[in-house]
Amino acid sequence: MAPMRFALSWLLLVPLIALSQVAPTRTWPELKDAVQDRVNRNAYPLSGYDASEVREVLSRIQSLDRDEWARSWMQQGDKHLAQAKSAQSAGDRAKAREAYLAAWRYYGFGAWPTQNSEGKREAHRRATTAFRAYAAIAEPAIEVLRVPFEGKEITAYLQLPAGRPAPVVMSVGGLDSYKEYVVEQYGPGYLAAGLGYLAIDMPGTGEAPIKIDVGAERMFSKLLDALIARKDIDAKRIGFMGVSWGGHWGARVGYTEKDRLRGTVAWAGPVDIYFSREWQSKALGTREYLFDLFAARAGVYGVSTLEDFYAYGPRMSLKNGDWLSRPSAPMLVINGEKDSQVPIDDLYLLLRNGSPKEAWVNPQGGHIGRGPGWSDARIFKEVVVPWLAAKLNGGTAAQ
């Protein structure tokens, strides 16, 4: 069955919810096989990796120990970093860029999905350093944007197309796809459509200065202030895109900044049911996620026990906060009917309430709509980018 594309104002749809069964944590042999399988299929979160190199990395690991995991991935990252520095010294900027990105990938996966050991924190530090080296020689230039925020600072990456002033998409990753991933995976697609983008860590991840809590959307408002003040950005053509957990911010900021955004994409983001004890008690066992899902989800709240995690979530519900009936910026919502990480009912809650919205739903899709024939990259290229380009450049979205 082909994915559905539709607009909804008052029409009610029968909700369907795909609940996964609680599954035990993968053993090391199971995780090793699952990682290699995703590399072989070029599937998230291991797209862009070399299968033979990953096999080498995995061969050095004998357990689920987090520091042992980080050490092996960092060893591979060190090799690429040395190649990058050598190429840069020789004046081969193209080869240096490729090698810096490779170093970032291997360091970054050593830190994945959350930095809950010293080894993983070191892997994240090295990943960030390698990516900054890449950004310094990127074409077009990637600016490391630093914005003061409540005694700290927000760090993001800004890359603009040739035309000025440029339309810009504020682009937010998810639970484990930080701003560097946004640059690599989504940046080229934005630029090809004539859109600039600001790659941002969502609260609780990467270099974000705050954890997730009620009111954390103020971080994005501060960044929007900074963008609007720039002469090289068209203040009247700014959009927002959040994917996975970042999709929650795609929705929330669509309400809070409805007058300053031309459009927002809530791509598989939590809305209400996701935050319930009932959903989490099932979803935390999904095999759709590789490992350490609870640690990653609890980490963005800044809690460590299961009971604290269950208690914390409902405060973020857009339904409990009486957000859903409010007017919003034009909004596109996306997901797969069979998502085991974020319930499809959350998408329908957005559609049934407030301003009319548009939606793309893959009836056979899992998280973020991915499934047979529909990769993350295809959904981004054929659904997300055309819609945003239409909103920011005028006209209507392609059907």
Short mmCIF file of C-alpha atoms in Angstrom, two decimals:
data_model
loop_
_atom_site.label_atom_id
_atom_site.label_comp_id
_atom_site.label_asym_id
_atom_site.label_seq_id
_atom_site.Cartn_x
_atom_site.Cartn_y
_atom_site.Cartn_z
CA MET A 1 0.00 0.00 0.00
CA ALA A 2 1.32 3.44 -0.88
CA PRO A 3 1.82 6.07 1.85
CA MET A 4 -1.12 8.40 2.44
CA ARG A 5 -0.92 12.14 1.89
CA PHE A 6 -3.85 14.21 3.09
CA ALA A 7 -4.99 17.45 4.65
CA LEU A 8 -7.33 17.53 7.65
CA SER A 9 -9.35 20.28 9.28
CA TRP A 10 -12.38 18.82 11.07
CA LEU A 11 -12.35 15.26 9.72
CA LEU A 12 -11.94 12.59 12.42
CA LEU A 13 -10.02 9.44 11.70
CA VAL A 14 -10.23 6.17 13.59
CA PRO A 15 -7.02 5.99 15.66
CA LEU A 16 -4.73 3.03 15.24
CA ILE A 17 -1.85 2.36 17.59
CA ALA A 18 0.98 -0.08 17.03
CA LEU A 19 2.26 -1.29 20.37
CA SER A 20 5.45 -3.29 20.42
CA GLN A 21 5.93 -6.15 22.82
CA VAL A 22 8.40 -5.80 25.65
CA ALA A 23 11.66 -7.38 24.52
CA PRO A 24 14.72 -8.31 26.57
CA THR A 25 17.94 -6.36 26.15
CA ARG A 26 20.05 -7.69 23.30
CA THR A 27 22.99 -9.86 24.26
CA TRP A 28 26.37 -8.83 22.88
CA PRO A 29 26.25 -11.40 20.02
CA GLU A 30 22.74 -10.19 19.14
CA LEU A 31 23.77 -6.54 19.23
CA LYS A 32 26.87 -7.24 17.17
CA ASP A 33 24.76 -8.89 14.48
CA ALA A 34 22.15 -6.12 14.58
CA VAL A 35 24.77 -3.39 14.16
CA GLN A 36 26.42 -5.16 11.24
CA ASP A 37 23.04 -5.77 9.62
CA ARG A 38 22.16 -2.08 9.72
CA VAL A 39 25.52 -1.13 8.29
CA ASN A 40 25.04 -3.64 5.48
CA ARG A 41 21.60 -2.17 4.74
CA ASN A 42 22.83 1.43 5.10
CA ALA A 43 20.07 1.87 7.67
CA TYR A 44 19.75 4.34 10.54
CA PRO A 45 21.68 4.92 12.73
CA LEU A 46 24.51 3.43 10.66
CA SER A 47 24.13 4.96 7.25
CA GLY A 48 27.38 6.00 5.59
CA TYR A 49 29.65 3.52 7.40
CA ASP A 50 32.01 1.07 5.73
CA ALA A 51 30.87 -2.51 6.38
CA SER A 52 34.37 -3.96 6.62
CA GLU A 53 35.54 -1.24 9.00
CA VAL A 54 32.56 -1.78 11.26
CA ARG A 55 33.26 -5.52 11.26
CA GLU A 56 36.78 -4.67 12.45
CA VAL A 57 35.43 -2.37 15.17
CA LEU A 58 32.98 -5.01 16.40
CA SER A 59 35.65 -7.73 16.42
CA ARG A 60 37.50 -5.84 19.18
CA ILE A 61 34.45 -5.73 21.45
CA GLN A 62 33.56 -8.73 23.62
CA SER A 63 30.82 -7.42 25.90
CA LEU A 64 28.12 -4.79 26.45
CA ASP A 65 30.53 -2.68 28.53
CA ARG A 66 30.03 0.94 27.45
CA ASP A 67 33.67 1.97 27.75
CA GLU A 68 34.85 -1.07 25.82
CA TRP A 69 32.36 -0.10 23.11
CA ALA A 70 33.61 3.49 23.04
CA ARG A 71 37.30 2.52 22.90
CA SER A 72 36.93 0.38 19.80
CA TRP A 73 34.96 2.99 17.87
CA MET A 74 37.41 5.71 18.92
CA GLN A 75 40.29 3.60 17.64
CA GLN A 76 38.70 3.66 14.20
CA GLY A 77 37.99 7.36 14.49
CA ASP A 78 41.64 8.03 15.31
CA LYS A 79 42.68 6.42 12.01
CA HIS A 80 40.42 8.69 9.99
CA LEU A 81 41.43 11.76 11.96
CA ALA A 82 45.09 11.10 11.14
CA GLN A 83 44.18 10.72 7.47
CA ALA A 84 42.24 13.99 7.56
CA LYS A 85 45.11 15.94 9.09
CA SER A 86 47.55 14.48 6.57
CA ALA A 87 45.31 15.38 3.63
CA GLN A 88 44.75 18.88 4.95
CA SER A 89 48.50 19.41 5.38
CA ALA A 90 48.97 18.28 1.78
CA GLY A 91 46.39 20.81 0.59
CA ASP A 92 43.80 18.20 -0.44
CA ARG A 93 40.74 19.81 1.15
CA ALA A 94 38.24 17.45 -0.47
CA LYS A 95 39.98 14.37 0.91
CA ALA A 96 40.38 16.08 4.29
CA ARG A 97 36.66 16.86 4.45
CA GLU A 98 35.78 13.25 3.69
CA ALA A 99 38.18 11.94 6.32
CA TYR A 100 37.06 14.40 9.02
CA LEU A 101 33.47 13.32 8.44
CA ALA A 102 34.48 9.67 8.68
CA ALA A 103 36.31 10.38 11.94
CA TRP A 104 33.19 12.09 13.28
CA ARG A 105 31.01 9.11 12.33
CA TYR A 106 33.16 6.54 14.14
CA TYR A 107 33.78 8.72 17.18
CA GLY A 108 30.10 9.62 17.24
CA PHE A 109 28.90 6.05 17.23
CA GLY A 110 31.28 5.33 20.05
CA ALA A 111 29.24 7.89 22.00
CA TRP A 112 25.85 6.58 20.81
CA PRO A 113 23.08 6.79 21.87
CA THR A 114 23.86 8.77 25.02
CA GLN A 115 27.00 9.68 26.94
CA ASN A 116 26.49 7.57 30.07
CA SER A 117 30.10 6.53 30.72
CA GLU A 118 33.45 8.30 30.72
CA GLY A 119 34.49 6.50 27.56
CA LYS A 120 31.36 7.62 25.76
CA ARG A 121 31.84 11.19 26.93
CA GLU A 122 35.38 11.15 25.55
CA ALA A 123 34.08 9.73 22.26
CA HIS A 124 31.61 12.60 22.05
CA ARG A 125 34.34 15.15 22.72
CA ARG A 126 36.46 13.70 19.93
CA ALA A 127 33.47 13.54 17.59
CA THR A 128 32.69 17.22 18.15
CA THR A 129 36.33 18.21 17.58
CA ALA A 130 36.51 16.24 14.32
CA PHE A 131 33.28 17.76 13.08
CA ARG A 132 34.42 21.29 13.89
CA ALA A 133 37.53 20.62 11.78
CA TYR A 134 35.27 19.51 8.93
CA ALA A 135 33.06 22.59 9.31
CA ALA A 136 36.10 24.88 9.10
CA ILE A 137 36.85 23.71 5.53
CA ALA A 138 33.31 22.91 4.35
CA GLU A 139 31.91 24.28 1.09
CA PRO A 140 29.67 26.24 1.33
CA ALA A 141 31.04 27.54 4.60
CA ILE A 142 29.54 26.22 7.83
CA GLU A 143 29.40 28.83 10.56
CA VAL A 144 29.54 27.70 14.17
CA LEU A 145 26.83 29.96 15.55
CA ARG A 146 27.08 30.71 19.27
CA VAL A 147 24.19 32.50 20.97
CA PRO A 148 24.32 33.60 24.65
CA PHE A 149 21.60 31.90 26.65
CA GLU A 150 20.88 32.15 30.39
CA GLY A 151 24.52 32.40 31.41
CA LYS A 152 25.57 29.68 28.96
CA GLU A 153 25.40 29.50 25.19
CA ILE A 154 23.60 27.66 22.43
CA THR A 155 25.90 26.21 19.77
CA ALA A 156 24.51 25.46 16.31
CA TYR A 157 25.71 25.13 12.71
CA LEU A 158 24.54 27.56 10.03
CA GLN A 159 25.04 26.84 6.33
CA LEU A 160 23.54 29.11 3.66
CA PRO A 161 23.06 28.79 -0.11
CA ALA A 162 24.42 31.35 -2.54
CA GLY A 163 21.38 33.66 -2.67
CA ARG A 164 21.01 36.42 -0.09
CA PRO A 165 19.02 37.04 1.97
CA ALA A 166 18.40 33.30 2.27
CA PRO A 167 15.39 31.33 3.51
CA VAL A 168 16.39 29.13 6.46
CA VAL A 169 15.07 25.97 8.10
CA MET A 170 15.73 25.56 11.81
CA SER A 171 16.48 21.82 11.79
CA VAL A 172 16.48 19.73 14.97
CA GLY A 173 17.54 16.12 15.38
CA GLY A 174 16.21 13.64 17.90
CA LEU A 175 17.15 11.62 20.93
CA ASP A 176 20.41 10.40 19.40
CA SER A 177 20.78 12.32 16.12
CA TYR A 178 22.62 15.47 17.10
CA LYS A 179 23.20 18.63 15.09
CA GLU A 180 26.23 17.12 13.33
CA TYR A 181 24.00 14.34 11.99
CA VAL A 182 21.54 16.99 10.78
CA VAL A 183 24.35 18.65 8.79
CA GLU A 184 25.49 15.42 7.16
CA GLN A 185 22.11 13.82 6.45
CA TYR A 186 19.88 16.79 5.73
CA GLY A 187 22.18 19.68 4.86
CA PRO A 188 22.79 18.75 1.19
CA GLY A 189 19.04 18.33 0.59
CA TYR A 190 18.23 21.73 2.03
CA LEU A 191 20.95 23.42 -0.01
CA ALA A 192 19.88 21.69 -3.24
CA ALA A 193 16.42 23.20 -2.74
CA GLY A 194 17.88 26.67 -2.23
CA LEU A 195 17.30 26.60 1.53
CA GLY A 196 19.78 27.44 4.24
CA TYR A 197 19.53 25.61 7.54
CA LEU A 198 20.47 25.92 11.19
CA ALA A 199 21.38 22.53 12.70
CA ILE A 200 20.46 22.39 16.39
CA ASP A 201 20.78 19.95 19.31
CA MET A 202 17.43 19.53 21.01
CA PRO A 203 17.32 20.10 24.78
CA GLY A 204 19.01 17.31 26.72
CA THR A 205 21.33 16.23 23.91
CA GLY A 206 24.74 17.13 22.49
CA GLU A 207 25.81 20.63 23.48
CA ALA A 208 22.34 21.92 24.35
CA PRO A 209 22.54 24.15 27.46
CA ILE A 210 19.31 22.84 29.05
CA LYS A 211 17.47 19.56 29.63
CA ILE A 212 13.94 18.86 28.44
CA ASP A 213 11.31 20.57 30.58
CA VAL A 214 8.21 22.70 30.23
CA GLY A 215 9.30 25.96 28.63
CA ALA A 216 12.44 24.55 27.03
CA GLU A 217 11.16 25.78 23.66
CA ARG A 218 12.51 29.19 24.70
CA MET A 219 15.89 27.92 23.50
CA PHE A 220 14.57 27.81 19.93
CA SER A 221 12.95 31.23 20.29
CA LYS A 222 16.34 32.64 21.27
CA LEU A 223 17.89 31.14 18.15
CA LEU A 224 15.06 32.50 16.04
CA ASP A 225 15.76 35.98 17.46
CA ALA A 226 19.38 35.60 16.35
CA LEU A 227 18.43 34.51 12.83
CA ILE A 228 15.93 37.34 12.34
CA ALA A 229 18.57 39.90 13.32
CA ARG A 230 20.93 38.81 10.51
CA LYS A 231 21.03 40.62 7.16
CA ASP A 232 22.00 37.47 5.23
CA ILE A 233 18.77 35.69 6.28
CA ASP A 234 15.25 36.50 5.10
CA ALA A 235 13.37 36.99 8.35
CA LYS A 236 10.05 36.39 6.59
CA ARG A 237 11.09 33.00 5.23
CA ILE A 238 12.09 30.88 8.21
CA GLY A 239 10.78 27.36 8.82
CA PHE A 240 11.30 24.62 11.38
CA MET A 241 11.81 20.85 11.10
CA GLY A 242 12.15 18.38 13.94
CA VAL A 243 12.57 14.63 13.52
CA SER A 244 11.81 11.85 16.03
CA TRP A 245 11.99 13.41 19.54
CA GLY A 246 12.83 16.61 17.69
CA GLY A 247 9.40 16.35 16.10
CA HIS A 248 7.92 17.28 19.48
CA TRP A 249 9.68 20.62 19.16
CA GLY A 250 8.49 20.88 15.57
CA ALA A 251 4.95 20.85 16.94
CA ARG A 252 5.52 22.88 20.12
CA VAL A 253 7.47 25.65 18.38
CA GLY A 254 4.80 25.67 15.69
CA TYR A 255 2.44 26.94 18.37
CA THR A 256 4.75 29.31 20.23
CA GLU A 257 6.24 30.87 17.11
CA LYS A 258 3.25 30.71 14.76
CA ASP A 259 3.64 34.37 13.78
CA ARG A 260 7.35 34.13 12.93
CA LEU A 261 7.50 30.78 11.11
CA ARG A 262 6.28 30.13 7.57
CA GLY A 263 5.91 26.41 8.28
CA THR A 264 6.95 23.62 10.60
CA VAL A 265 7.42 19.86 10.22
CA ALA A 266 6.63 17.54 13.14
CA TRP A 267 8.25 14.34 11.89
CA ALA A 268 7.34 11.42 14.18
CA GLY A 269 7.41 13.51 17.33
CA PRO A 270 5.92 12.69 20.76
CA VAL A 271 2.70 14.56 21.53
CA ASP A 272 0.71 12.93 24.34
CA ILE A 273 0.32 9.15 24.49
CA TYR A 274 4.09 8.74 24.13
CA PHE A 275 4.50 10.28 27.58
CA SER A 276 2.18 7.84 29.34
CA ARG A 277 3.39 5.05 31.59
CA GLU A 278 1.34 2.58 29.56
CA TRP A 279 3.06 3.42 26.29
CA GLN A 280 6.56 3.64 27.72
CA SER A 281 6.29 0.35 29.58
CA LYS A 282 5.81 -1.35 26.21
CA ALA A 283 7.85 0.89 23.92
CA LEU A 284 11.02 0.72 26.02
CA GLY A 285 11.40 -2.89 24.90
CA THR A 286 11.20 -2.25 21.16
CA ARG A 287 13.78 -4.01 18.98
CA GLU A 288 13.42 -1.17 16.49
CA TYR A 289 15.98 0.63 18.70
CA LEU A 290 19.44 -0.95 18.98
CA PHE A 291 20.31 -0.54 22.67
CA ASP A 292 20.26 1.71 25.73
CA LEU A 293 16.89 3.22 24.86
CA PHE A 294 15.90 3.83 28.48
CA ALA A 295 19.25 5.47 29.24
CA ALA A 296 18.85 7.78 26.25
CA ARG A 297 15.24 8.67 27.01
CA ALA A 298 15.86 9.22 30.72
CA GLY A 299 19.03 11.22 30.04
CA VAL A 300 17.25 14.01 28.16
CA TYR A 301 15.09 14.59 31.25
CA GLY A 302 18.02 14.37 33.62
CA VAL A 303 16.55 11.43 35.58
CA SER A 304 17.94 7.96 36.19
CA THR A 305 15.23 5.72 37.69
CA LEU A 306 12.29 4.18 35.89
CA GLU A 307 9.75 5.65 38.31
CA ASP A 308 11.18 9.16 37.95
CA PHE A 309 11.10 8.71 34.17
CA TYR A 310 7.44 7.65 34.19
CA ALA A 311 6.52 10.57 36.46
CA TYR A 312 8.43 13.15 34.42
CA GLY A 313 7.00 12.45 30.96
CA PRO A 314 3.36 13.65 31.32
CA ARG A 315 4.43 17.22 32.07
CA MET A 316 5.60 17.43 28.43
CA SER A 317 2.28 16.33 26.93
CA LEU A 318 0.84 18.90 24.53
CA LYS A 319 -2.64 17.67 25.44
CA ASN A 320 -2.14 18.07 29.19
CA GLY A 321 -0.71 21.52 28.58
CA ASP A 322 -3.80 22.53 26.55
CA TRP A 323 -1.73 23.23 23.46
CA LEU A 324 -3.61 21.24 20.84
CA SER A 325 -6.55 23.60 20.37
CA ARG A 326 -4.31 26.60 19.79
CA PRO A 327 -3.65 28.04 16.33
CA SER A 328 -0.29 27.09 14.83
CA ALA A 329 1.97 27.88 11.93
CA PRO A 330 1.29 25.75 8.81
CA MET A 331 2.28 22.25 9.90
CA LEU A 332 3.17 18.97 8.20
CA VAL A 333 3.04 15.85 10.37
CA ILE A 334 4.73 12.60 9.31
CA ASN A 335 5.06 9.06 10.67
CA GLY A 336 4.54 5.36 10.06
CA GLU A 337 1.40 3.56 11.17
CA LYS A 338 3.50 0.80 12.77
CA ASP A 339 5.91 2.99 14.75
CA SER A 340 6.96 1.14 17.91
CA GLN A 341 8.79 4.13 19.39
CA VAL A 342 6.26 6.97 19.04
CA PRO A 343 2.55 6.04 18.79
CA ILE A 344 0.79 6.92 15.55
CA ASP A 345 -2.14 8.16 17.66
CA ASP A 346 0.02 11.14 18.61
CA LEU A 347 0.06 12.22 14.97
CA TYR A 348 -3.72 11.98 14.77
CA LEU A 349 -4.10 14.08 17.91
CA LEU A 350 -2.29 16.91 16.15
CA LEU A 351 -4.47 16.52 13.08
CA ARG A 352 -7.80 16.54 14.91
CA ASN A 353 -7.15 19.71 16.85
CA GLY A 354 -6.34 23.37 16.28
CA SER A 355 -5.41 24.75 12.88
CA PRO A 356 -5.80 22.61 9.73
CA LYS A 357 -2.65 20.59 9.07
CA GLU A 358 -1.19 18.35 6.38
CA ALA A 359 0.02 14.80 6.90
CA TRP A 360 2.00 12.02 5.27
CA VAL A 361 1.50 8.56 6.79
CA ASN A 362 3.11 5.33 5.64
CA PRO A 363 0.64 2.51 6.45
CA GLN A 364 3.48 -0.03 6.45
CA GLY A 365 6.07 2.26 8.03
CA GLY A 366 7.80 2.10 11.38
CA HIS A 367 9.44 4.99 13.21
CA ILE A 368 9.51 8.22 11.16
CA GLY A 369 7.67 6.34 8.40
CA ARG A 370 10.60 4.24 7.25
CA GLY A 371 9.71 0.89 5.72
CA PRO A 372 9.99 -1.13 2.50
CA GLY A 373 10.69 1.31 -0.31
CA TRP A 374 10.71 4.30 2.02
CA SER A 375 14.05 5.09 3.63
CA ASP A 376 14.69 8.09 5.87
CA ALA A 377 16.49 9.73 2.95
CA ARG A 378 13.61 9.22 0.53
CA ILE A 379 11.03 10.62 2.95
CA PHE A 380 13.23 13.65 3.54
CA LYS A 381 13.89 14.22 -0.17
CA GLU A 382 10.40 13.57 -1.51
CA VAL A 383 8.17 14.72 1.34
CA VAL A 384 9.92 17.04 3.79
CA VAL A 385 12.05 19.20 1.49
CA PRO A 386 9.39 19.90 -1.18
CA TRP A 387 6.90 20.93 1.50
CA LEU A 388 9.35 23.26 3.23
CA ALA A 389 10.58 24.71 -0.08
CA ALA A 390 7.01 25.46 -1.09
CA LYS A 391 6.27 27.18 2.22
CA LEU A 392 9.47 29.23 2.29
CA ASN A 393 9.64 30.06 -1.40
CA GLY A 394 5.91 30.65 -1.97
CA GLY A 395 3.30 28.55 -3.75
CA THR A 396 1.86 25.27 -2.53
CA ALA A 397 3.42 22.00 -1.55
CA ALA A 398 3.92 19.40 -4.26
CA GLN A 399 1.26 16.67 -4.23
#
